[in-house]
XYZ file of C-alpha atoms in Angstrom:
581
model
C -23.072 29.882 -0.496
C -26.713 29.490 -1.338
C -28.139 26.581 -3.252
C -31.054 26.973 -5.650
C -34.232 25.340 -4.486
C -35.030 22.104 -6.246
C -38.480 22.775 -7.670
C -38.829 19.194 -8.873
C -39.122 17.922 -5.333
C -42.217 20.064 -4.622
C -44.270 18.681 -7.501
C -46.545 15.648 -7.054
C -45.086 12.549 -8.633
C -48.100 11.498 -10.686
C -48.504 10.959 -14.371
C -50.461 13.449 -16.460
C -53.626 12.422 -18.272
C -52.960 11.442 -21.850
C -53.774 14.063 -24.458
C -56.433 13.687 -27.101
C -53.778 13.232 -29.738
C -52.396 10.225 -27.939
C -55.811 8.532 -27.483
C -56.564 5.617 -29.734
C -59.472 6.086 -32.193
C -62.308 3.596 -31.710
C -63.543 4.036 -35.223
C -61.803 2.356 -38.171
C -61.257 3.916 -41.533
C -61.595 1.801 -44.676
C -58.891 2.079 -47.252
C -60.996 0.410 -49.991
C -63.753 3.035 -50.377
C -66.125 1.920 -47.573
C -69.587 3.347 -47.100
C -69.571 6.998 -46.042
C -72.685 6.561 -43.854
C -70.980 3.906 -41.747
C -68.059 6.250 -41.182
C -70.300 9.119 -40.073
C -72.160 6.863 -37.638
C -68.877 5.664 -36.143
C -67.651 9.254 -35.697
C -70.930 10.345 -34.038
C -70.817 7.423 -31.607
C -67.182 8.228 -30.741
C -68.109 11.856 -29.943
C -71.153 10.911 -27.839
C -69.447 8.260 -25.638
C -65.971 8.671 -24.121
C -63.520 5.932 -24.821
C -62.717 3.284 -22.220
C -59.022 4.315 -22.143
C -59.956 7.941 -21.398
C -62.201 6.869 -18.512
C -59.509 4.592 -17.080
C -56.874 7.340 -17.247
C -59.179 9.825 -15.505
C -60.119 7.328 -12.789
C -56.482 6.388 -12.103
C -55.469 10.047 -11.822
C -58.254 10.833 -9.354
C -57.436 7.707 -7.348
C -53.772 8.744 -7.107
C -54.677 12.161 -5.707
C -57.426 10.871 -3.386
C -55.432 7.982 -1.910
C -52.464 10.213 -0.897
C -49.888 8.490 -3.083
C -48.125 11.747 -3.958
C -45.069 12.409 -1.788
C -44.825 15.309 0.615
C -42.628 18.165 -0.610
C -38.969 17.271 0.021
C -37.230 19.968 2.084
C -34.355 21.779 0.455
C -30.800 21.796 1.747
C -31.272 25.266 3.238
C -34.363 24.143 5.118
C -32.572 21.089 6.527
C -29.609 23.178 7.674
C -31.887 25.766 9.250
C -33.732 23.042 11.140
C -30.441 21.535 12.364
C -29.234 24.925 13.580
C -32.525 25.460 15.355
C -32.194 22.149 17.196
C -28.549 22.769 18.108
C -29.364 26.190 19.545
C -31.917 24.781 21.979
C -30.902 24.756 25.662
C -31.104 21.694 27.867
C -34.399 21.905 29.749
C -35.591 20.383 32.990
C -38.035 18.120 31.170
C -36.430 14.789 30.466
C -38.784 13.742 27.704
C -38.243 16.980 25.789
C -34.483 16.483 25.940
C -34.825 12.886 24.735
C -37.037 13.965 21.842
C -34.516 16.621 20.813
C -31.655 14.084 20.887
C -33.667 11.591 18.860
C -34.466 14.292 16.312
C -30.824 15.358 16.055
C -29.602 11.786 15.587
C -32.505 10.640 13.451
C -31.580 7.844 11.013
C -28.435 7.095 13.057
C -28.443 3.381 13.760
C -25.542 3.556 16.237
C -27.105 6.045 18.678
C -28.194 4.518 21.983
C -30.679 6.263 24.296
C -30.833 4.290 27.546
C -33.698 5.405 29.791
C -33.709 4.293 33.428
C -34.603 5.393 36.947
C -31.924 6.353 39.444
C -32.346 4.457 42.712
C -34.134 6.802 45.114
C -33.620 9.553 42.552
C -35.059 11.119 39.422
C -35.620 9.532 36.025
C -32.618 9.745 33.750
C -31.403 8.911 30.271
C -27.888 8.077 29.100
C -27.039 8.832 25.452
C -23.924 7.575 23.658
C -22.733 6.143 20.356
C -22.168 2.431 20.008
C -18.529 1.720 19.130
C -17.118 5.112 20.090
C -17.916 4.723 23.790
C -16.510 2.087 26.123
C -19.433 -0.106 27.177
C -17.500 -1.561 30.096
C -16.919 1.855 31.651
C -20.543 2.801 31.116
C -21.843 -0.348 32.818
C -19.394 -0.408 35.728
C -18.937 3.260 36.566
C -22.164 4.968 35.473
C -25.158 2.616 35.269
C -24.222 0.312 38.152
C -23.702 3.080 40.755
C -26.817 4.985 39.691
C -29.136 1.975 39.575
C -27.812 0.083 42.612
C -26.365 2.719 44.925
C -28.580 5.678 44.083
C -28.562 9.223 45.425
C -30.320 8.617 48.794
C -33.389 10.534 47.747
C -31.555 13.587 46.399
C -32.776 14.878 43.049
C -29.951 17.270 42.190
C -26.941 16.823 39.959
C -24.462 17.156 42.843
C -25.684 13.860 44.274
C -25.296 12.193 40.873
C -21.761 13.549 40.511
C -20.843 12.005 43.865
C -22.431 8.689 42.913
C -20.695 8.211 39.547
C -17.077 7.129 39.902
C -15.733 8.731 36.699
C -13.634 11.793 37.460
C -13.514 13.189 33.906
C -16.840 15.004 33.880
C -18.063 18.149 32.113
C -21.355 20.005 32.013
C -23.273 20.905 28.844
C -25.910 23.615 28.777
C -27.065 23.443 25.131
C -27.530 20.760 22.505
C -24.719 22.003 20.282
C -22.245 21.092 23.004
C -24.164 17.874 23.674
C -24.014 16.824 20.015
C -20.288 17.566 19.816
C -19.503 15.518 22.910
C -21.605 12.572 21.748
C -19.870 12.673 18.379
C -16.470 12.351 20.060
C -17.577 9.287 22.030
C -18.607 10.804 25.367
C -21.674 9.624 27.264
C -24.242 12.324 28.101
C -26.561 11.936 31.094
C -29.907 13.779 31.176
C -31.953 13.938 34.380
C -35.507 15.001 34.994
C -35.638 18.394 36.675
C -32.018 19.331 35.855
C -31.378 22.047 33.270
C -27.960 20.779 32.248
C -26.443 17.533 30.989
C -23.481 15.713 32.515
C -20.818 14.620 30.043
C -18.561 11.676 30.971
C -15.341 10.772 29.189
C -15.844 7.121 28.224
C -14.171 7.234 24.817
C -13.152 3.838 23.524
C -9.466 4.239 22.518
C -9.105 2.305 19.280
C -5.552 3.088 18.128
C -2.707 1.209 16.513
C 0.438 0.398 18.405
C 3.317 2.847 18.576
C 5.908 1.959 15.942
C 8.907 3.529 14.280
C 7.935 5.681 11.264
C 8.886 3.903 8.053
C 9.803 7.142 6.277
C 12.083 8.376 9.089
C 14.044 5.364 10.241
C 17.297 5.825 12.162
C 20.122 3.505 13.154
C 20.603 5.141 16.532
C 17.780 6.919 18.297
C 14.199 6.458 19.550
C 12.011 3.865 17.876
C 8.607 5.440 18.418
C 6.413 7.579 16.215
C 3.125 9.403 16.307
C -0.192 7.592 15.807
C -3.670 8.729 14.776
C -4.783 9.544 18.349
C -4.140 13.149 19.341
C -4.105 12.332 23.036
C -1.448 9.654 22.556
C 0.670 12.079 20.538
C 0.467 14.836 23.139
C 1.324 12.284 25.815
C 4.539 11.381 23.978
C 5.491 15.053 23.972
C 4.731 15.344 27.702
C 7.015 12.383 28.381
C 9.907 14.379 26.915
C 9.066 17.853 28.222
C 8.239 17.622 31.941
C 7.409 21.273 32.370
C 4.226 23.342 32.694
C 5.748 25.717 30.152
C 4.737 23.253 27.425
C 1.425 24.700 26.282
C -1.122 23.004 24.039
C -3.870 25.271 22.788
C -6.839 23.373 21.327
C -8.779 24.434 18.255
C -11.490 22.595 16.319
C -11.533 22.783 12.512
C -14.401 21.809 10.205
C -18.149 22.298 10.469
C -18.896 18.584 10.409
C -15.638 16.849 11.309
C -14.734 19.293 14.133
C -11.200 17.932 13.976
C -9.357 18.498 17.232
C -6.052 20.285 16.582
C -3.445 21.333 19.133
C -0.911 24.167 18.868
C 2.095 23.050 20.930
C 4.791 25.494 22.026
C 7.022 26.241 24.993
C 6.070 29.407 26.795
C 9.076 31.625 27.381
C 10.925 30.288 24.330
C 8.474 30.624 21.435
C 7.626 34.082 20.185
C 4.071 35.030 21.304
C 3.493 36.758 17.965
C 4.237 33.489 16.171
C 1.659 31.667 18.283
C -0.876 34.434 17.693
C -0.255 34.306 13.941
C -0.840 30.552 13.869
C -4.068 30.923 15.831
C -5.276 33.569 13.412
C -4.573 31.446 10.351
C -6.246 28.373 11.836
C -9.329 30.309 12.920
C -9.736 31.583 9.351
C -10.246 28.040 8.030
C -13.939 27.578 7.235
C -14.561 24.226 5.561
C -16.922 21.296 6.001
C -14.186 18.917 7.088
C -10.475 18.665 7.812
C -9.169 15.125 7.717
C -5.383 15.482 7.789
C -2.601 17.917 8.597
C -1.651 18.058 4.923
C -4.883 19.962 4.273
C -4.125 22.314 7.164
C -0.699 22.938 5.636
C -2.271 24.239 2.439
C -4.393 26.696 4.419
C -1.733 28.176 6.692
C 1.381 28.306 4.477
C 2.487 31.638 3.032
C 2.702 30.654 -0.641
C 0.454 27.705 -1.586
C 1.583 27.862 -5.234
C 5.220 27.152 -4.436
C 6.416 23.560 -4.965
C 8.584 23.814 -1.842
C 7.014 22.919 1.521
C 6.888 25.846 3.958
C 6.036 23.739 6.999
C 8.104 20.809 8.134
C 6.286 17.502 8.542
C 7.435 14.665 10.762
C 6.133 11.587 12.555
C 8.823 11.542 15.227
C 8.133 13.036 18.672
C 11.848 13.571 19.309
C 12.084 15.812 16.231
C 9.079 17.843 17.393
C 10.634 18.182 20.854
C 13.919 19.435 19.420
C 12.167 22.080 17.323
C 9.993 23.182 20.243
C 13.176 23.779 22.236
C 14.373 25.993 19.385
C 11.342 28.240 19.790
C 9.169 26.838 17.015
C 5.555 25.669 17.247
C 3.981 22.360 16.258
C 0.536 21.388 14.994
C -0.895 18.024 16.018
C -4.239 16.959 14.576
C -6.537 14.120 15.545
C -6.624 11.356 12.959
C -3.187 12.141 11.501
C 0.190 10.737 12.588
C 2.033 13.632 10.938
C 2.874 16.765 12.921
C 3.605 20.137 11.314
C 6.412 22.408 12.516
C 6.497 26.134 11.823
C 8.396 28.085 10.751
C 10.498 25.867 8.504
C 13.625 26.531 6.505
C 15.331 24.784 3.628
C 18.351 23.837 5.717
C 16.253 22.375 8.543
C 14.586 20.029 6.053
C 17.999 18.871 4.861
C 18.818 17.660 8.359
C 18.140 14.085 9.390
C 17.160 13.096 12.949
C 20.193 10.824 13.040
C 22.515 13.822 12.612
C 22.040 14.572 16.294
C 22.521 10.959 17.444
C 25.902 10.488 15.746
C 29.196 12.170 16.526
C 29.421 15.725 15.253
C 32.299 15.077 12.815
C 30.554 12.095 11.235
C 27.239 13.933 11.105
C 28.901 16.927 9.416
C 30.484 14.706 6.756
C 27.170 12.969 6.063
C 25.418 16.348 5.887
C 27.897 17.608 3.266
C 27.492 14.355 1.308
C 23.730 14.834 1.414
C 23.983 18.382 0.070
C 26.345 17.312 -2.723
C 24.046 14.569 -3.953
C 21.068 16.911 -3.696
C 22.784 19.150 -6.275
C 23.372 16.065 -8.436
C 19.670 15.239 -8.148
C 18.709 18.711 -9.358
C 21.286 19.376 -12.085
C 22.688 15.939 -13.048
C 20.427 15.046 -16.011
C 20.258 18.670 -17.136
C 24.043 18.990 -17.220
C 24.315 15.765 -19.255
C 21.732 17.007 -21.778
C 23.394 20.430 -22.090
C 26.882 19.006 -22.627
C 25.798 16.468 -25.252
C 23.623 18.963 -27.116
C 25.717 22.155 -27.131
C 29.024 21.777 -25.277
C 30.723 18.622 -26.514
C 34.120 20.337 -26.265
C 33.907 20.108 -22.472
C 34.299 16.318 -22.559
C 37.601 14.460 -22.971
C 38.066 12.991 -26.434
C 37.997 9.362 -25.312
C 34.844 9.871 -23.247
C 33.186 11.778 -26.077
C 33.959 8.964 -28.553
C 32.578 6.367 -26.135
C 29.350 8.294 -25.709
C 29.119 8.875 -29.464
C 29.440 5.148 -30.164
C 26.750 4.317 -27.610
C 24.422 6.924 -29.124
C 25.049 5.914 -32.731
C 21.814 3.926 -33.069
C 19.662 6.150 -30.809
C 16.910 7.889 -32.831
C 16.097 10.558 -30.196
C 18.011 13.643 -29.119
C 19.487 13.768 -25.639
C 16.592 15.858 -24.228
C 13.896 13.398 -25.355
C 16.014 10.502 -24.146
C 16.442 12.051 -20.695
C 12.763 12.947 -20.347
C 11.732 9.446 -21.414
C 13.947 7.770 -18.843
C 13.129 10.170 -16.003
C 9.374 9.872 -16.516
C 9.648 6.075 -16.701
C 11.623 5.912 -13.478
C 9.195 8.231 -11.687
C 6.349 5.986 -12.810
C 8.167 2.936 -11.426
C 8.817 4.740 -8.156
C 5.140 5.656 -7.819
C 4.078 2.127 -8.684
C 6.382 0.765 -5.987
C 4.716 3.017 -3.425
C 1.167 2.063 -4.402
C 1.777 -1.661 -4.654
C 1.621 -3.888 -1.556
C 4.663 -3.636 0.672
C 5.800 -7.196 0.005
C 6.173 -6.676 -3.761
C 6.495 -2.897 -4.069
C 10.247 -2.576 -3.616
C 10.926 -5.632 -5.775
C 8.823 -4.242 -8.625
C 10.631 -0.892 -8.497
C 14.158 -2.363 -8.560
C 13.533 -5.247 -10.954
C 11.335 -3.086 -13.180
C 14.036 -0.420 -13.488
C 16.712 -3.010 -14.304
C 14.607 -4.896 -16.829
C 13.224 -1.828 -18.569
C 16.648 -0.149 -18.673
C 18.352 -3.196 -20.158
C 15.530 -3.727 -22.639
C 15.630 -0.063 -23.694
C 19.390 -0.281 -24.314
C 19.007 -3.502 -26.309
C 16.200 -2.005 -28.392
C 18.247 1.092 -29.192
C 15.821 3.520 -27.567
C 18.209 4.957 -24.972
C 21.952 4.813 -24.491
C 23.797 3.184 -21.613
C 25.340 6.477 -20.344
C 21.845 7.953 -20.034
C 20.669 4.967 -17.988
C 23.669 5.415 -15.712
C 22.948 9.134 -15.254
C 19.306 8.463 -14.410
C 20.286 5.711 -11.966
C 22.767 7.992 -10.166
C 20.128 10.730 -10.022
C 17.574 8.317 -8.563
C 19.978 7.119 -5.885
C 20.854 10.720 -5.039
C 17.211 11.625 -4.548
C 16.901 9.042 -1.775
C 19.454 10.925 0.320
C 17.037 13.824 0.914
C 15.615 13.184 4.408
C 12.384 15.153 4.035
C 9.866 13.484 1.722
C 7.996 16.684 0.799
C 11.225 18.472 -0.089
C 12.351 15.446 -2.105
C 9.192 15.584 -4.206
C 9.735 19.306 -4.869
C 13.341 18.738 -5.965
C 12.321 15.880 -8.247
C 9.631 18.103 -9.750
C 11.903 21.033 -10.630
C 14.305 18.726 -12.510
C 12.005 18.632 -15.524
C 11.808 22.386 -16.271
C 15.587 22.592 -15.750
C 16.069 19.787 -18.308
C 13.880 21.666 -20.782
C 15.945 24.811 -20.313
C 19.145 22.775 -20.773
C 17.815 21.211 -23.969
C 16.933 24.619 -25.400
C 19.750 26.903 -24.209
C 22.428 24.554 -22.919
C 24.406 25.632 -19.885
C 22.942 29.122 -20.196
C 19.523 27.592 -19.663
C 20.725 25.766 -16.538
C 22.149 29.003 -15.113
C 18.943 30.871 -15.951
C 16.744 28.200 -14.330
C 19.007 28.097 -11.271
C 18.727 31.886 -10.877
C 14.937 31.741 -11.102
C 14.766 29.000 -8.458
C 17.229 30.831 -6.226
C 15.276 34.087 -6.452
C 12.080 32.203 -5.625
C 13.691 30.590 -2.579
C 15.072 33.922 -1.379
C 11.655 35.565 -1.559
C 9.871 32.642 0.068
C 8.801 33.009 3.695
C 7.568 30.610 6.341
C 5.547 32.605 8.853
C 7.708 35.624 8.107
C 11.024 33.773 8.465
C 13.243 33.702 5.321
C 13.227 30.259 3.770
C 16.995 30.193 3.195
C 17.928 31.482 6.638
C 20.586 31.556 7.999
C 22.256 31.530 4.562
C 20.171 34.358 3.124
C 20.289 36.655 4.995
C 23.654 35.507 6.299
C 23.830 34.924 10.053
C 27.253 33.691 11.008
C 26.183 32.767 14.528
C 23.636 30.291 13.182
C 25.864 28.586 10.614
C 27.270 26.154 13.170
C 24.082 24.087 12.965
C 23.577 24.504 9.229
C 26.593 23.584 7.146
C 28.157 21.779 10.082
C 26.769 19.991 13.112
C 28.450 21.387 16.161
C 28.771 19.368 19.338
C 26.188 19.815 22.072
C 28.470 21.506 24.649
C 29.112 24.323 22.146
C 25.416 24.877 21.286
C 24.862 27.928 23.490
C 22.220 29.729 21.425
C 19.002 28.900 19.666
C 17.581 30.441 16.452
C 16.487 33.897 17.546
C 14.139 34.365 14.585
C 11.610 32.140 16.322
C 12.215 32.849 19.972
C 14.629 34.164 22.556
C 18.217 34.243 21.362
C 20.213 32.888 24.308
C 19.881 29.444 25.801
C 18.773 30.593 29.225
C 19.045 27.209 30.926
C 22.651 26.644 29.852
C 23.703 30.197 30.732
C 22.047 29.919 34.137
C 23.850 26.619 34.802
C 27.222 28.127 33.902
C 26.477 31.085 36.173
C 25.765 28.760 39.091
C 29.001 26.841 38.412
C 31.065 30.025 38.338
C 29.568 31.216 41.627
C 30.170 27.852 43.255
C 33.786 27.721 42.116
C 34.446 31.248 43.295
């Protein structure tokens, strides 16, 4: 994208000389019939001698130009970018001062850049460049500056002697200033030496991270109590602690022209489909933006249908969940600066599973899973069914219940649809307010606010008590959905279903349900059907969908994302059979 050049910045910032119309007239005109000769003499004297204001304006204008007050032409955005690219494309030369000048020009107006020039003992002149705050000063002093300035290189002027002198093992070599600028921006220290045509990059990043805690949105009663943090290296380490195999691959990719956000594609080689990994790499490489600050932005770029309200990638903050999905043949995205990992491909049924399903006994987990699915249907169709029955299908209710509802709605001025929309929108507002408020008062405001507003609305005759009960049951049901992104989508689609129910009754609910079902059946997550293994039906995969089978009977993994058979378990059984025979 090109930007038009700002022509205002190239003009001198000086005031123009006042026009003749704006000049004050030195002569005065009489309004009482003054002498005509006096007026002519005044006009002739004004024409012969310039006014004092005109002289002062001319002198001030000349003084402004002669004294150099006008600003130099401000470079345009294109010129600044071209100059930055020119500096970044320069190679590291053997002249130390030229390298220092290039670094100072790249990081001009950066108050946190430190360029430390010194002489190596019995060696060449050198300069160490790093950013204050991102680099660990203790490591720099103890393991870089102290050995070079006190031990030295014994007269050697090559980089091999410096490498042996410095006691930091994590060392890279940079040949151009683009690589140098990237490493400095991440917190590395870059060492330039006179006579050496490359720069040595040392990993002295200052790890400023929060402690590992249990994710608040994915708490469990039984299971691990650790979650991802904002450091990508800490997150990958937690995965390595669970998967002690070289088959766990982590391909790095950097996203964003300015942020250069480090992102890792994690998968298990031999289980994940290579085409799936290649597809993810292609979608990530197509992202061309100035910055990428969170995995939620990456999700919008790589998902198949960005306009769908349903999430097509699974998000989690738990390393045990990521490990379980990697063992199923899926891939995970971990980004620096975000504690949320993305798992692809995702399905609707996988998002309805809680991490605690696999830490409880299979029978109990199956019962809880069915309860969760039942209340999810109540969340979607509960208010709509109430509106449809009261508006068009009163004959479906028992007589006593219908009379009770009629008495409670006797003083209500709104129809059932308006009543339901009013209460649902109010409760959603209270839920959002509880999230945005401080943690100490957020939950209290949500619960107390709902109780107070509901009771006040009933007393004022705005809504009926059965409607408040329906909305309360719907709200409690929505909390049973384990995935937050899927819960938001389900809460969102309730409103168009309620509108259809208010217009067409039960026929509107059936019509809206068919539209949603068709949309879910056509939705794909990296080519995998969103409703799999229910649509298309795969009977071999249903044992971990509608029910949670016990671990000894889990012999296969989802073959849509990787190899079909569980090779490790089959190999173990083969060894046992041979040993017994």
